[in-house]
Tab-separated table of C-alpha atoms in Angstrom:
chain	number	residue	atom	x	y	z
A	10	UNK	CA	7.085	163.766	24.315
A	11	UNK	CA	8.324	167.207	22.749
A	12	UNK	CA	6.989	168.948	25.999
A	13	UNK	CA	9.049	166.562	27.971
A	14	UNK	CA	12.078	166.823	26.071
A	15	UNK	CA	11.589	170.623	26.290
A	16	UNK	CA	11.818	170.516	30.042
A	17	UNK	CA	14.511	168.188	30.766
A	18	UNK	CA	16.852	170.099	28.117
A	19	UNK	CA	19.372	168.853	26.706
A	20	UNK	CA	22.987	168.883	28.563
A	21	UNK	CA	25.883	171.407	27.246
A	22	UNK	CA	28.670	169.197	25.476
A	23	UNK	CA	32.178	171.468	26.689
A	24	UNK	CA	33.824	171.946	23.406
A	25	UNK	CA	37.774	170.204	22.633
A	26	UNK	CA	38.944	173.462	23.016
A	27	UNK	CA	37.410	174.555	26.189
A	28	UNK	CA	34.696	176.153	27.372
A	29	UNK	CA	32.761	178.685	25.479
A	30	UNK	CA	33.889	182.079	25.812
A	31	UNK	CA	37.543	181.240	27.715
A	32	UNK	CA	40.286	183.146	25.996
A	33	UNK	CA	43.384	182.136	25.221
A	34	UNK	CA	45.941	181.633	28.363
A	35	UNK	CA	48.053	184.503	28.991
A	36	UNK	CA	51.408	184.200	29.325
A	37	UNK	CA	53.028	184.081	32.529
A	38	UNK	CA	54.588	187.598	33.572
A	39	UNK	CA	58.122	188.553	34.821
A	40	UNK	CA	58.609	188.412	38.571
A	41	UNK	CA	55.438	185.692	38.690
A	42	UNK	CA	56.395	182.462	39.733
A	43	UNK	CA	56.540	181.018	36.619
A	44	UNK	CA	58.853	182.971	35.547
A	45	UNK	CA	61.404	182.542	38.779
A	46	UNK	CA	64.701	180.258	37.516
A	47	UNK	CA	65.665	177.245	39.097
A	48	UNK	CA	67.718	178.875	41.655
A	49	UNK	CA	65.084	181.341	43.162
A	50	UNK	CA	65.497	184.574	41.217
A	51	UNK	CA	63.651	186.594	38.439
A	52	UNK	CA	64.767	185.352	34.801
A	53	UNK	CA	64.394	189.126	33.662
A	54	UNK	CA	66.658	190.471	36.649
A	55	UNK	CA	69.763	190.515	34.514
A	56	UNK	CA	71.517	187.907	36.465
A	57	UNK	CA	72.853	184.465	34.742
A	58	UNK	CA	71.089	181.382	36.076
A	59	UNK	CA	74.014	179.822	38.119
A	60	UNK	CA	74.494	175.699	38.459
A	61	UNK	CA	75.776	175.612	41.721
A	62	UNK	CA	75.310	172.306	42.792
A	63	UNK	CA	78.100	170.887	45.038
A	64	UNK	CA	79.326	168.723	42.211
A	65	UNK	CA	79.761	172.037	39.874
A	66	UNK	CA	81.588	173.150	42.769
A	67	UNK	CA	83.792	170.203	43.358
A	68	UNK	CA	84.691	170.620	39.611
A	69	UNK	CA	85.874	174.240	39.414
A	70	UNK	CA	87.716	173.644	42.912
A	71	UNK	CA	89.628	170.551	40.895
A	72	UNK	CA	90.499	173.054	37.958
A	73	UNK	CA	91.965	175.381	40.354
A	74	UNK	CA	93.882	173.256	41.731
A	75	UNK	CA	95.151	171.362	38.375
A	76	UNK	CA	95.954	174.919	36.899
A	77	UNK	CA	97.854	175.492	40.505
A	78	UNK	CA	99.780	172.239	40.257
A	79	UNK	CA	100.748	172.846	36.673
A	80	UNK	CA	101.578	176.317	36.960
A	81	UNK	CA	103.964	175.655	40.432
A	82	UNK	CA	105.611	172.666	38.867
A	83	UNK	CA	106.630	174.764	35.394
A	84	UNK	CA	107.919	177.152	37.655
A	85	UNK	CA	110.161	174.629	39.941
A	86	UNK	CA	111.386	172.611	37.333
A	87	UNK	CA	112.437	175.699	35.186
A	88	UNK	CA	114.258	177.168	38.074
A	89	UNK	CA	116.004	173.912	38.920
A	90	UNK	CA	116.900	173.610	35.126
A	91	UNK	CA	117.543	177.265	35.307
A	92	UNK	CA	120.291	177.270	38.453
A	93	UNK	CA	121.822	173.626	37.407
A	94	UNK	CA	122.742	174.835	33.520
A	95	UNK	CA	122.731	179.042	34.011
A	96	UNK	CA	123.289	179.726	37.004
A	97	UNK	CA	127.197	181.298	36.969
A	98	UNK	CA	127.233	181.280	32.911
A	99	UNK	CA	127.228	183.441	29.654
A	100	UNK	CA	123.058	184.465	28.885
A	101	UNK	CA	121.488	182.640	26.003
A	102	UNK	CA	120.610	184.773	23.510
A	103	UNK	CA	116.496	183.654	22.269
A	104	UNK	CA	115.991	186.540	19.724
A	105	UNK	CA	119.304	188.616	19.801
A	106	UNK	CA	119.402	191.413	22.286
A	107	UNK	CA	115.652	191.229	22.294
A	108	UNK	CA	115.399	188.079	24.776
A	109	UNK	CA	117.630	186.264	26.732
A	110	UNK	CA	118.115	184.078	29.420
A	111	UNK	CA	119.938	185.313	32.651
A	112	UNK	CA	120.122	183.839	35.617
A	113	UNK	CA	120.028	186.033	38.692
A	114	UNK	CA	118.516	186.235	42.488
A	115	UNK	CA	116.226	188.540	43.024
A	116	UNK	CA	115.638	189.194	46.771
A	117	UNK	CA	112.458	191.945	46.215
A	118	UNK	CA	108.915	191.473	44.408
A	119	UNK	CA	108.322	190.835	40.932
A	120	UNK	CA	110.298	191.989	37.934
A	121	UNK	CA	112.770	193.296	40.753
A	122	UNK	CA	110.915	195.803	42.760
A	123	UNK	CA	111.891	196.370	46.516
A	124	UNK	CA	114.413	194.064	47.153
A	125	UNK	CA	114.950	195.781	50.813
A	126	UNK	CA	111.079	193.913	51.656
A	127	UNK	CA	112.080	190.747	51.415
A	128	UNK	CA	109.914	189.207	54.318
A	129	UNK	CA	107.108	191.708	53.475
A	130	UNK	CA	106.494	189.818	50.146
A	131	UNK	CA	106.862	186.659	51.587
A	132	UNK	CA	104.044	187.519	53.988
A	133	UNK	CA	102.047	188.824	51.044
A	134	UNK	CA	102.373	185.689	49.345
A	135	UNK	CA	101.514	183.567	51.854
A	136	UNK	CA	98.043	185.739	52.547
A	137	UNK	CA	97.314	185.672	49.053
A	138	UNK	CA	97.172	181.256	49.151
A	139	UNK	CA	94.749	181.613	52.138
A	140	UNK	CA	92.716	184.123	50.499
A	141	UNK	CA	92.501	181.865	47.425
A	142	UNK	CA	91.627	178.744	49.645
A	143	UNK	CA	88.846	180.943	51.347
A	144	UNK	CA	87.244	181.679	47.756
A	145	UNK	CA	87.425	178.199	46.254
A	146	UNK	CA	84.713	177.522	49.189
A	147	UNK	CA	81.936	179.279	46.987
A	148	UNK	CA	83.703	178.902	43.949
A	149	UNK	CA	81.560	178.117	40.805
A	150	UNK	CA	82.953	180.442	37.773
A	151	UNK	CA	85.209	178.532	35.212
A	152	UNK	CA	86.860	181.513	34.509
A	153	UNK	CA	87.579	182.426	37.572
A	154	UNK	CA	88.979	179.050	38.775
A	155	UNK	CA	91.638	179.942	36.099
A	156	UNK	CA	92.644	183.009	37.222
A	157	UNK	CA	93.107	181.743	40.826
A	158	UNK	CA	94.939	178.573	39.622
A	159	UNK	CA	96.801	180.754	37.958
A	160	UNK	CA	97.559	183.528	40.815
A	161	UNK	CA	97.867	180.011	43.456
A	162	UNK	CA	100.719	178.214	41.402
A	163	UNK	CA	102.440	181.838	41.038
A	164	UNK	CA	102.287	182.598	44.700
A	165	UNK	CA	103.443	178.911	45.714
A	166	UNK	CA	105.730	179.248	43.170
A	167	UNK	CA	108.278	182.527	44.400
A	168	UNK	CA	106.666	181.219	48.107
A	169	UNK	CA	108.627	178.247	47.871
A	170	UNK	CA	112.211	180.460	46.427
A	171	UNK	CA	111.401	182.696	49.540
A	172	UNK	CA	111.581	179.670	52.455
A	173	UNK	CA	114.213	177.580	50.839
A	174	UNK	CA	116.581	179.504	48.927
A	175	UNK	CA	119.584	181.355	50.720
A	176	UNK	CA	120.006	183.623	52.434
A	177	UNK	CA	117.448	181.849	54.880
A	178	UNK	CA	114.327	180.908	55.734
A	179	UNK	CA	111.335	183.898	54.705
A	180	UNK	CA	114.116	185.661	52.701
A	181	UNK	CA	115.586	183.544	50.051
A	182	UNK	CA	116.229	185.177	46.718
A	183	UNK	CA	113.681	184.565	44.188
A	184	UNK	CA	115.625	182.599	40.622
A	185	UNK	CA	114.509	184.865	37.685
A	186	UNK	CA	115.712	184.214	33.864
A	187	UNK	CA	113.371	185.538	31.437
A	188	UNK	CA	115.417	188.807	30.504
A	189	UNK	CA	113.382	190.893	28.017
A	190	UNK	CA	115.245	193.528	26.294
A	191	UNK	CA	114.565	197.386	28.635
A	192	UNK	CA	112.434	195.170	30.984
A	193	UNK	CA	113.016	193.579	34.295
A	194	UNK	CA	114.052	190.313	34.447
A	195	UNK	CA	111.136	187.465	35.627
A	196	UNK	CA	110.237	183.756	35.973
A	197	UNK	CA	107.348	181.602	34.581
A	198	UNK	CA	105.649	182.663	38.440
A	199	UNK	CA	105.443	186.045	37.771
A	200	UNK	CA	104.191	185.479	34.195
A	201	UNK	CA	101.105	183.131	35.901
A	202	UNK	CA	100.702	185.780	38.711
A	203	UNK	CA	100.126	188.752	36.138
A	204	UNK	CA	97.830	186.804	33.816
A	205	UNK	CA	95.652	185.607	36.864
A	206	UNK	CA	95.644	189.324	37.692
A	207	UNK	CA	94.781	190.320	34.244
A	208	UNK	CA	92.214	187.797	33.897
A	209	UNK	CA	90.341	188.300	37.121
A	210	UNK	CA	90.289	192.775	35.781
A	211	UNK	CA	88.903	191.290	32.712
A	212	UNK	CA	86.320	188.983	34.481
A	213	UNK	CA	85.185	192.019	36.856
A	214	UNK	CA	84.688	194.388	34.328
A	215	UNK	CA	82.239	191.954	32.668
A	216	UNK	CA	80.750	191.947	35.872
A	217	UNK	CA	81.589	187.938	36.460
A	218	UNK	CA	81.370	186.860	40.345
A	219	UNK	CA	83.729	183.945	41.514
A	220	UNK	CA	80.448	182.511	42.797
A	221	UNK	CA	79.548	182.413	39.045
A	222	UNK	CA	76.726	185.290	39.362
A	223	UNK	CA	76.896	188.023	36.296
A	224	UNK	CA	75.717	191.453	37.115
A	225	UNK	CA	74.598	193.639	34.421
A	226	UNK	CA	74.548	197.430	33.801
């Protein structure tokens, strides 16, 4: 019987742990697949992983377009307030001779500048909406739906001055009212044009891509 049982051997039992002599798993290395994001690239590239599912999009395409709306209408219904009460009266002193409000029509760009261009700046403005409409397509950066909300209800805003307002069609007079003390006069549209502007400097220096991507130095 010992003979026997010396022959037929008996069978390993595998340990809980694994087998005898396995080491411990290694973990997975950069640029291996396990290590790839969800949308396809290296987690140690230095780029952001990016949701850009068509609903994310949808979403930072209805920001823009809220910030647009809100922006153009603060702009129309001060000017309208603005030419009704102003228009052809004394300025309203805010903070002394430091601000004031004074109406006047300002046929160049903002704060004043090259009034002879009139239909120039109208053309600008009107390439600056399309440009903004062709960038909301792969639009997925909060930020940046901001700053072009911003720059859209801004552009619409003098835009719609420019075709309606005397002294015709392309060249109407832009209302400004905001009168700074040893600054040019300006509207609430030039204020959301040069924060847009601002904003989108700010977001490129951090490297920030409309399309939500963040490249690192």
């Amino acid at each position: 019987m010992a003979e026997a049982e010396r022959i037929i051997g008996t069978p390993d039992i595998p340990e809980a742990e694994g087998h005898e002599g396995a080491g411990p798993e290694k973990p997975a290395e950069s640029g291996s697949p396990e290590s790839v994001e969800p949308d396809g690239r290296d987690a140690g590239d230095g780029e952001s992983t990016v949701d850009r599912s068509p609903a994310t999009r949808r979403r930072r395409i209805v920001l823009l377009f809220c910030v647009a709306v809100l922006a153009y209408l603060l702009d129309l219904g001060s000017k309208m307030l603005v030419v009704a009460k102003l228009e052809h009266h004394e300025p309203i002193e805010i903070f002394g001779d430091w601000l004031r409000l004074d109406a006047i029509r300002n046929a160049g760009a903002a704060f004043g500048l090259g009034e002879a261009f009139t239909i120039i700046f109208t053309i600008i403005a009107a390439t600056v909406i399309v440009v903004i409409a062709r960038l909301a397509r792969k639009l997925y950066s909060l930020p940046w739906a901001i700053a072009l909300g911003l720059l859209l209800g801004g552009a619409l805003g003098n835009l719609t001055d420019r075709v309606f307002r005397s002294p015709g069609v392309f060249e109407g007079a832009v209302v400004d009212f905001i009168a700074p003390a040893h600054f040019a006069v300006f509207n609430l549209a030039d204020s959301a044009i040069v924060c847009g502007g601002i904003l989108i400097v700010l977001l490129s220096f951090k490297g920030l891509d409309p399309d939500g991507t963040v490249h690192k130095d």
